[in-house]
Coordinates of C-alpha atoms and ligand atoms in Angstrom, one line a residue:
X27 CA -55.7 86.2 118.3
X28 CA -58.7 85.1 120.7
X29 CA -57.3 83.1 123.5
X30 CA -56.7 79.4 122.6
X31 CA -57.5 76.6 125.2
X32 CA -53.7 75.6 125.3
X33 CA -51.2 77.8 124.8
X34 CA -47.8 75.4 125.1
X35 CA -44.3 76.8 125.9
X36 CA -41.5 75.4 123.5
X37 CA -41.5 74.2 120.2
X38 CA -38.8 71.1 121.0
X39 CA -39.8 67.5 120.4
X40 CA -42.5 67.4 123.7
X41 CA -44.6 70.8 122.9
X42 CA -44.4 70.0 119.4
X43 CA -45.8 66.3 120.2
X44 CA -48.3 67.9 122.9
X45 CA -49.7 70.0 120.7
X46 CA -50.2 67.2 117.8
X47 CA -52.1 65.2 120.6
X48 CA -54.4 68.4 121.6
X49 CA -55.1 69.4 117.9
X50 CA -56.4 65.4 117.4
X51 CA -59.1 66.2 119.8
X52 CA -60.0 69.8 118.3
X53 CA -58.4 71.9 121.0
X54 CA -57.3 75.1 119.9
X55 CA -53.5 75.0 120.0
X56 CA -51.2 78.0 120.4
X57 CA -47.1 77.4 120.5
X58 CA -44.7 80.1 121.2
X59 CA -41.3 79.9 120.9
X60 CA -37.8 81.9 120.6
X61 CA -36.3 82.5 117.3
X62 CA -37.5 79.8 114.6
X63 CA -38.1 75.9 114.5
X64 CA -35.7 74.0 115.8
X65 CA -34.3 76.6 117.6
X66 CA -30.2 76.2 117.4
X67 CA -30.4 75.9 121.2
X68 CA -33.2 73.2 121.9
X69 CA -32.5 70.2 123.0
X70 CA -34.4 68.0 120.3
X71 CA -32.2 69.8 117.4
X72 CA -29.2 68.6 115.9
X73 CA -29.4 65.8 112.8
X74 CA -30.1 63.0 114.4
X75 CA -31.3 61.0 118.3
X76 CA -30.7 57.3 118.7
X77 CA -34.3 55.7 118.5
X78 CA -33.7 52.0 120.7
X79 CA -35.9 50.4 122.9
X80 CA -33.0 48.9 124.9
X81 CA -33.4 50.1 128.1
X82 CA -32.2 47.1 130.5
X83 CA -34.4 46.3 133.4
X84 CA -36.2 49.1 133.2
X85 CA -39.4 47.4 131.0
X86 CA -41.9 50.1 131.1
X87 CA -39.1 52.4 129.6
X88 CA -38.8 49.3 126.9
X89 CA -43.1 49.2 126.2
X90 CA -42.6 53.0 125.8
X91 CA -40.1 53.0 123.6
X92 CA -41.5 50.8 121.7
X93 CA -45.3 52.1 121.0
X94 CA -43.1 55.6 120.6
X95 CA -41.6 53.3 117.6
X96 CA -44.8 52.6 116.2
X97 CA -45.9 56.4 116.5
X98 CA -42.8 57.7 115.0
X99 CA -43.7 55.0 111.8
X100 CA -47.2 56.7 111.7
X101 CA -45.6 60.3 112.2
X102 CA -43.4 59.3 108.9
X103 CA -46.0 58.7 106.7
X104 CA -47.8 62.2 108.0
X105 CA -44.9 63.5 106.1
X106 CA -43.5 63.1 102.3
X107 CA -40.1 61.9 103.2
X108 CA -39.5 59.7 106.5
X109 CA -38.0 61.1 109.6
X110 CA -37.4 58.0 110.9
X111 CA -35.1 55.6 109.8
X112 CA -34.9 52.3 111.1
X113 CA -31.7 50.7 110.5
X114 CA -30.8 48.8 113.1
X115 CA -29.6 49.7 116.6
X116 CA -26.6 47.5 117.9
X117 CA -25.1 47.4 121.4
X118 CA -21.5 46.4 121.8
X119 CA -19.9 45.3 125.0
X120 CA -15.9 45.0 125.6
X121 CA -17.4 42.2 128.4
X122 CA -19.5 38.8 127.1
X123 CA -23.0 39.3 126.7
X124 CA -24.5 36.0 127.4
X125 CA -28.4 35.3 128.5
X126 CA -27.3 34.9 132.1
X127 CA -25.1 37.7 132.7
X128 CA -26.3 41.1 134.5
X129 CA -24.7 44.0 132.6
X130 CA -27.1 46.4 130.4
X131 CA -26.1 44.6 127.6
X132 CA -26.9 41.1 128.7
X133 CA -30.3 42.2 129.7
X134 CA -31.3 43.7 127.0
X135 CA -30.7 40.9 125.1
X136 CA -32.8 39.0 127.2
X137 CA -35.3 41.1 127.1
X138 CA -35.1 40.9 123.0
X139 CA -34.8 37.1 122.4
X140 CA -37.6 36.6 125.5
X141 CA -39.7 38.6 122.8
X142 CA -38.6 36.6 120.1
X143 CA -37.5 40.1 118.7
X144 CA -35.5 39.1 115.0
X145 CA -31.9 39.8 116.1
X146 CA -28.3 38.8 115.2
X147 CA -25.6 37.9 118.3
X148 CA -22.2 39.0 117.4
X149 CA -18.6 37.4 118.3
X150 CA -15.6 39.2 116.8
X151 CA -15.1 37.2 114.4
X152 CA -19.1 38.8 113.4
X153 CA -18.0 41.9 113.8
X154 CA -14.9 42.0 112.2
X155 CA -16.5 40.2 108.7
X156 CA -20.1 42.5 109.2
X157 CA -18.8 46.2 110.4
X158 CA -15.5 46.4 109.6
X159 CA -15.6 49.9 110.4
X160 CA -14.9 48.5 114.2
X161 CA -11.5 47.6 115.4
X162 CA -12.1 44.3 116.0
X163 CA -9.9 43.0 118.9
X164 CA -11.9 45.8 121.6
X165 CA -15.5 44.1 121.3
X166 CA -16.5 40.8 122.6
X167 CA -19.7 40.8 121.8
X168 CA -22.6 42.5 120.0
X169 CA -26.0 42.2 119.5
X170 CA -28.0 44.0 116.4
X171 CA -31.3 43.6 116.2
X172 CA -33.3 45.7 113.4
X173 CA -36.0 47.9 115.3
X174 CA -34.3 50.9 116.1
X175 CA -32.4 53.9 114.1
X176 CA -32.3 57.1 114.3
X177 CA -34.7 60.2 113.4
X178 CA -33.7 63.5 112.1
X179 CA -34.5 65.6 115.0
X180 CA -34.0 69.2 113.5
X181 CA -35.8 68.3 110.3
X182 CA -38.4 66.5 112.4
X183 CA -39.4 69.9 114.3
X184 CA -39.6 71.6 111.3
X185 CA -42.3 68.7 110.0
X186 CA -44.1 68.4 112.7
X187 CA -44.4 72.3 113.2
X188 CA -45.3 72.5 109.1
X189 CA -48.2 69.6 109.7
X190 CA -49.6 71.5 112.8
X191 CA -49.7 75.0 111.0
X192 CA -52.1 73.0 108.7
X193 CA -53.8 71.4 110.9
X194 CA -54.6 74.8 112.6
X195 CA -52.1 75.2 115.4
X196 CA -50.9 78.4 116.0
X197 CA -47.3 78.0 115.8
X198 CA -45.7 81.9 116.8
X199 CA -41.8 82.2 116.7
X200 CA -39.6 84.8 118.0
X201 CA -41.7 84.8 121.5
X202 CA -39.2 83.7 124.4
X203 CA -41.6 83.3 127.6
X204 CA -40.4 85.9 130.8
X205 CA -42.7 85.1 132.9
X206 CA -46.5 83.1 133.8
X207 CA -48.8 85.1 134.5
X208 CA -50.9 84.3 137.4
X209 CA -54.1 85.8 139.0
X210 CA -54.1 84.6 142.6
X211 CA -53.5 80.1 142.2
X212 CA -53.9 80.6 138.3
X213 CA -52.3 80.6 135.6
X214 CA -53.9 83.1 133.1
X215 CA -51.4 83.5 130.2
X216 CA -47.2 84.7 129.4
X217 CA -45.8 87.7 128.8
X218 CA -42.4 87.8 126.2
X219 CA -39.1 89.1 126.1
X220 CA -40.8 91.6 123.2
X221 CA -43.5 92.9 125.9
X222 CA -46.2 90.9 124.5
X223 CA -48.6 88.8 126.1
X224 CA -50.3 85.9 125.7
X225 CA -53.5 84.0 127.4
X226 CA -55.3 80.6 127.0
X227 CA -57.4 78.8 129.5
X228 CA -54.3 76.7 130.2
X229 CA -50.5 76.8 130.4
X230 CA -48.0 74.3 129.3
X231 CA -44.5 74.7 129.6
X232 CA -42.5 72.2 127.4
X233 CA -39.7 74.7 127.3
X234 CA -36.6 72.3 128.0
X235 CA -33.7 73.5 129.8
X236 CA -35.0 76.8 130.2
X237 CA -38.2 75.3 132.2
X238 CA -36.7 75.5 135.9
X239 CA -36.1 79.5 135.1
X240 CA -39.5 79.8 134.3
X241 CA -40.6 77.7 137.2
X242 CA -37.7 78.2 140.2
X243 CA -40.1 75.4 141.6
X244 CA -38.7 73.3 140.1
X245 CA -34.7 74.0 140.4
X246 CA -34.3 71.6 143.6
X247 CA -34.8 68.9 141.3
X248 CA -33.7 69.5 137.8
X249 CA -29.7 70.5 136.8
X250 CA -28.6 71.3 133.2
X251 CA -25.9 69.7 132.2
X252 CA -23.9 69.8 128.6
X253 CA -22.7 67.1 126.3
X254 CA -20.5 67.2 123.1
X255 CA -21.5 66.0 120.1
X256 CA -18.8 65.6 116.8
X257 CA -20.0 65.7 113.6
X258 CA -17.1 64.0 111.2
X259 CA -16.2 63.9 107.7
X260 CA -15.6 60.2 106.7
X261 CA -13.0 59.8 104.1
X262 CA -14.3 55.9 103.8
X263 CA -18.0 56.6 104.2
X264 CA -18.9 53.1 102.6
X265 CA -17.6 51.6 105.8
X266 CA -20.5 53.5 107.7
X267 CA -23.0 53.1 105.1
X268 CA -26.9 53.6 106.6
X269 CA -28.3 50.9 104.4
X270 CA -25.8 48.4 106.5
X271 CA -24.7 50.0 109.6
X272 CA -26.4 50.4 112.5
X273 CA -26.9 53.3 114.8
X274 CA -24.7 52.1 118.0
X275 CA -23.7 52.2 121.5
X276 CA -20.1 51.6 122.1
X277 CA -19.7 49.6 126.0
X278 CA -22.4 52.5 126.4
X279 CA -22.6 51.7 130.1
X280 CA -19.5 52.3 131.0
X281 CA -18.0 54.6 128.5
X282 CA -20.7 56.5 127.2
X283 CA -20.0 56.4 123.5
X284 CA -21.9 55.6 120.8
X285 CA -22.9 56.9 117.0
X286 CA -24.9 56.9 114.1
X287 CA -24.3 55.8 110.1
X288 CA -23.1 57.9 107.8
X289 CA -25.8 60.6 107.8
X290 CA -27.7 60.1 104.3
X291 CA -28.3 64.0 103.4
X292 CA -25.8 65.5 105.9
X293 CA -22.9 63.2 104.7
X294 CA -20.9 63.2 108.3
X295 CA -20.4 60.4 110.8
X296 CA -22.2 61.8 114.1
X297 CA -20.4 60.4 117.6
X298 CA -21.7 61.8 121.0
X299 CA -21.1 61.0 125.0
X300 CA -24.4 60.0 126.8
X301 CA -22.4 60.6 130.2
X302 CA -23.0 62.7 133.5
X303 CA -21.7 66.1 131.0
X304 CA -20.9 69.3 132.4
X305 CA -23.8 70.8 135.2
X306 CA -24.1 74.4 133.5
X307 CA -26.4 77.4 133.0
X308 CA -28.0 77.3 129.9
X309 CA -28.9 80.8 130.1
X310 CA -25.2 82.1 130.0
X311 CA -23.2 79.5 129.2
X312 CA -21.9 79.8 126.2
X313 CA -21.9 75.7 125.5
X314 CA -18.4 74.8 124.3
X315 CA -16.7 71.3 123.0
X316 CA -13.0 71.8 124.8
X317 CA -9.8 70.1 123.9
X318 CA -10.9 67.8 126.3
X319 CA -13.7 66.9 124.9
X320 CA -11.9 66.4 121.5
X321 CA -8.8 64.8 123.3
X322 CA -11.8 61.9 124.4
X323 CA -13.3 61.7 121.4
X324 CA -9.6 60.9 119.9
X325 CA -9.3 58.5 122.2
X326 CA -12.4 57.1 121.2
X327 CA -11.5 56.9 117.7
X328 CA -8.4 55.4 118.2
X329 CA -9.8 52.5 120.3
X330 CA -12.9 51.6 118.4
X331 CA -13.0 53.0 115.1
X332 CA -9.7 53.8 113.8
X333 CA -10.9 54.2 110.2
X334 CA -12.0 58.0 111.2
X335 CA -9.0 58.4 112.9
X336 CA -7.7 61.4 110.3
X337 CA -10.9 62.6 109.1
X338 CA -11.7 66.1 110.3
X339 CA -14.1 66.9 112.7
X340 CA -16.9 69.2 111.2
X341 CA -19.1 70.5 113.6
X342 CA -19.1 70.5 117.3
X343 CA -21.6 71.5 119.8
X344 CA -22.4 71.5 123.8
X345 CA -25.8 70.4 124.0
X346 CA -28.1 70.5 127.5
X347 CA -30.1 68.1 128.9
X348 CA -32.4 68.7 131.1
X349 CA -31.9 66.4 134.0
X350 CA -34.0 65.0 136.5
X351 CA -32.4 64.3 139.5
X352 CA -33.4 60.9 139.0
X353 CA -33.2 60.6 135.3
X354 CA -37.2 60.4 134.6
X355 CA -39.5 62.7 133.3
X356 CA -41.8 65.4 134.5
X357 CA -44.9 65.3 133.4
X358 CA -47.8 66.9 135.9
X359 CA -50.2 69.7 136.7
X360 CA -48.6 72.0 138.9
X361 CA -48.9 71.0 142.7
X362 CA -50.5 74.6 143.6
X363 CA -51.7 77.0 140.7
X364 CA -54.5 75.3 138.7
X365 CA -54.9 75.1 134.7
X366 CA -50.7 75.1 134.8
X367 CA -49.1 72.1 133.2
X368 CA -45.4 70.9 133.0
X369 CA -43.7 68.7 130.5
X370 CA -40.3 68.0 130.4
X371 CA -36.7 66.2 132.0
X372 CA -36.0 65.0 128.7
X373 CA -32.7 63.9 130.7
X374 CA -31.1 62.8 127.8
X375 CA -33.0 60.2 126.5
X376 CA -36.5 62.0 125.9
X377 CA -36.3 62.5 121.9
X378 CA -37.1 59.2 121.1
X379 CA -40.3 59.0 123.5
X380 CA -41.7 62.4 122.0
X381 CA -44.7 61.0 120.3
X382 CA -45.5 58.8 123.7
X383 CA -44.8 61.9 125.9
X384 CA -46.8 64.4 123.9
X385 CA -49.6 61.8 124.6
X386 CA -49.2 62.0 128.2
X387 CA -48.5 65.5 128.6
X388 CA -51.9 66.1 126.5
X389 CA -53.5 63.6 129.2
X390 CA -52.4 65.0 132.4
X391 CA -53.4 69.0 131.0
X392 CA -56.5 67.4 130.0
X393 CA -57.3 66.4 134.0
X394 CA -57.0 62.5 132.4
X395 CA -54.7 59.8 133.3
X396 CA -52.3 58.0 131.0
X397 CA -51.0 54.6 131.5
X398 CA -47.9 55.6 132.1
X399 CA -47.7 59.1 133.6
X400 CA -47.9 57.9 137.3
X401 CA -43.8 57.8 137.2
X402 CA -43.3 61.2 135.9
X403 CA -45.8 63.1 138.7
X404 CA -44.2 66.0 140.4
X405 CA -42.0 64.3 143.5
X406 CA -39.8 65.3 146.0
X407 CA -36.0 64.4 144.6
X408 CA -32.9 65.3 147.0
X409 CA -29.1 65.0 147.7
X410 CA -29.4 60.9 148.2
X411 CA -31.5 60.5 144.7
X412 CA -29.6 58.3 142.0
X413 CA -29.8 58.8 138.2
X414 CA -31.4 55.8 137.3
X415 CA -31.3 55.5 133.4
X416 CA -29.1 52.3 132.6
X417 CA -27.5 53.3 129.6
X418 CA -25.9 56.6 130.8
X419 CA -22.4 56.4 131.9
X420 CA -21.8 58.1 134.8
X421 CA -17.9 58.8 136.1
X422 CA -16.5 57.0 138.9
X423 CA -18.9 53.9 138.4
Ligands
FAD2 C1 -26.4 66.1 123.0 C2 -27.8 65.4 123.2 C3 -28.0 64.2 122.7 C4 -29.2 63.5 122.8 N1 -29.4 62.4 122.2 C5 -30.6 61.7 122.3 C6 -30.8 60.5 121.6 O1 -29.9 60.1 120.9 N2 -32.0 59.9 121.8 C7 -33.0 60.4 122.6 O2 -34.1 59.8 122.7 N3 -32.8 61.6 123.2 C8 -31.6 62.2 123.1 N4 -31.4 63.4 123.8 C9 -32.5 63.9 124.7 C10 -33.5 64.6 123.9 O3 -33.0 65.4 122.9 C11 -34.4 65.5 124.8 O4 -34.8 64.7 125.9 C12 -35.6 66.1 124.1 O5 -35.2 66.6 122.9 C13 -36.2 67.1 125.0 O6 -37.2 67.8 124.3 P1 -37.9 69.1 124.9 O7 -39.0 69.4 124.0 O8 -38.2 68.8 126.3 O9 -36.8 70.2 125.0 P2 -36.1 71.1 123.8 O10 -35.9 70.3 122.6 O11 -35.0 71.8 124.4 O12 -37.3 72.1 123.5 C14 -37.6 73.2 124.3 C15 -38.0 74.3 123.5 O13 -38.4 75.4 124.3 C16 -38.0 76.6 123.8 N5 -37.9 77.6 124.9 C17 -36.9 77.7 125.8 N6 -37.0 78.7 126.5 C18 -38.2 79.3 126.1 C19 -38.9 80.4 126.6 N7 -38.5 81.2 127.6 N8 -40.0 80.7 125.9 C20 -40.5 80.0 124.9 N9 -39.9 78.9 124.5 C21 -38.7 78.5 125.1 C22 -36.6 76.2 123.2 O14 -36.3 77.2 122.2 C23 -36.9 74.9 122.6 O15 -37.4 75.0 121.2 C24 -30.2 64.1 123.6 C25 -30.0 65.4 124.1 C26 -28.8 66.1 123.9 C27 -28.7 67.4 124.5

């Protein structure tokens, strides 16, 4: 092939969105990546990501989420059947959630009814008469509001890789990256794990977990860490029923729980921890749910939604994010080698910003500046650096 102006690393949720953003502008696009789209092990596969604005204090995360909202409605009608599906995202607390209060909860519903965002506020009483699939005595309050849902992450890679092939992306699978190749400061091109090589007048590496190996740079400030997901097999599906139930977070905060309606093609019940995980090596590890895990999730069950409480767990999986020591992004031109651009520290809450990140990420390779990308500029990040991300539960809080 002659050498395309980009060539991007990773075919997950940000070099797929990257790539959409260069091809708008008539760049010539190439994408490698290993084994087919969505690769089993990226980060942005699976059935489904919670899409929710709600990020607490943290207001720019909130404005991002929510123009990534309105560019995941315009990626759903790029595509024959929607990806997206808003129905709803609802945040239970075990604690009141009142206007005044200063948990996660209580100020993202501030921040909604300062909007005047439509939304419904939830006693028991609500809860027990609208979601019965809840054991109703362990929340105190809820709030739903209807902007928010979930997309099918797997099957949204596969679209979005589909819509670039015909928009003249090169999209080449089975090509894991080894190495960049570099010609004194610059980055010239990758070589693969099948002794090929590859060149383009600049480098992007969107390549998820398996970034800081390809960059050591950028170990000091990134760890990989694992988190279980359970796929189950509702025996009382209508209870769960994606027309009236919500994609949720459970006390989020402080247990880390929440889930998804029944899934409409997949026909399981998805539950998942958004906690601190499991630091591992993506590269070996062989990314595991233990009895541990499971014994949790029981618990979990058992406590909020006892209805699943015999139905078998389907599928379970380990899945990395990759984590910022502070929870935010990385999105920026390399500090030292020109025409070398990194995108990535998903950390766990990146899927839903893919359409927004791909934007910025385009940006920053392009030499421009984004609105937003300021943040996510390479940084120093050390020992005393907290996660910051309000949602995530992290132990011993
Ligand atoms: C269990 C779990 C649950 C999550 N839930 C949510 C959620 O509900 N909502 C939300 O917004 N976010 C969620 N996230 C976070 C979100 O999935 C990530 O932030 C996002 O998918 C990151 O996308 P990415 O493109 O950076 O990485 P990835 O999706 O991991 O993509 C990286 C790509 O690079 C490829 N690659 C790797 N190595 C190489 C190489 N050497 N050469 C070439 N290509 C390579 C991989 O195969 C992969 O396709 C979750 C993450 C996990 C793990």
């Amino acid at each position: 092939m002659t050498s395309p102006d980009f060539l991007i690393v990773g075919a997950g949720i940000f070099g797929l969105s990257t790539a959409y953003e260069l091809s708008k502008q008539s760049y010539k696009v190439a994408v490698l990546n290993p084994g087919t789209i969505p690769h089993p092990h990226a980060a942005s596969t699976d059935i489904s990501k919670v899409i929710r604005f709600d990020y607490g204090s943290d207001i720019e995360y909130m404005e991002m989420a929510l123009r990534s909202m309105e560019l995941w409605h315009d990626w759903n009608d790029l595509f024959k059947e929607p990806i997206y599906h808003e129905n709803g995202y609802m945040l239970l607390s075990k604690n009141e959630i009142s206007l005044e209060g200063t948990s996660y909860e209580s100020i993202c519903y501030k921040n909604i009814v300062d909007r005047s965002f439509e939304h419904e506020f939830l006693n028991e009483e609500d809860l027990k008469s609208s979601f019965p699939a809840f054991e109703k005595s362990i929340y105190r309050n809820a709030v739903y509001n209807p902007m928010g849902g979930f997309a099918e992450s797997g099957k949204s890679l596969k679209l979005i890789a589909d819509k670039l092939r015909s928009l003249g992306v090169e999209i080449i699978e089975n090509q894991e990256v080894d190495k960049i190749l570099y010609e004194s400061n610059k980055a010239i091109g990758v070589s693969t794990t099948s002794s090929d090589s590859f060149h383009a007048d600049h480098i992007i590496i969107c390549a998820g977990n398996s970034s800081p190996y390809l960059l050591p740079e950028l170990q000091p400030f990134i760890k990989v860490t694992g988190h279980p997901i359970f796929h189950i097999k509702a025996s009382r599906p209508h209870l769960f029923n994606f027309h009236e139930f919500p994609t949720f977070a459970a006390d989020i905060a402080r247990t880390g729980w929440y889930g998804f309606p029944f899934h409409p093609k997949e026909k399981v019940v998805k539950l998942a921890l958004h906690s601190d995980g499991l630091e591992l090596n993506p590269l070996t590890d062989e990314r595991k749910v233990y009895a541990s895990d499971l014994q949790q999730l029981e618990e979990f069950i058992q406590e909020s939604l006892p209805c699943l409480k015999n139905d078998p767990v389907v599928f379970t999986k380990r899945c990395c994010y990759t984590d910022t020591l502070d929870g935010h992004f990385w999105i920026d031109r390399h500090p030292e080698i020109e025409n070398l651009s990194i995108g990535t520290g998903g950390s766990g809450h990146g899927f839903k910003m893919g359409p927004v990140v791909g934007e910025m990420i385009a940006s920053i390779a392009l030499g421009e500046k984004h609105a937003w990308s300021d943040r996510y500029a390479w940084r120093n990040l050390g020992e005393d650096t907290v996660q910051e991300e309000e949602a995530r539960y992290k132990r011993g809080d």
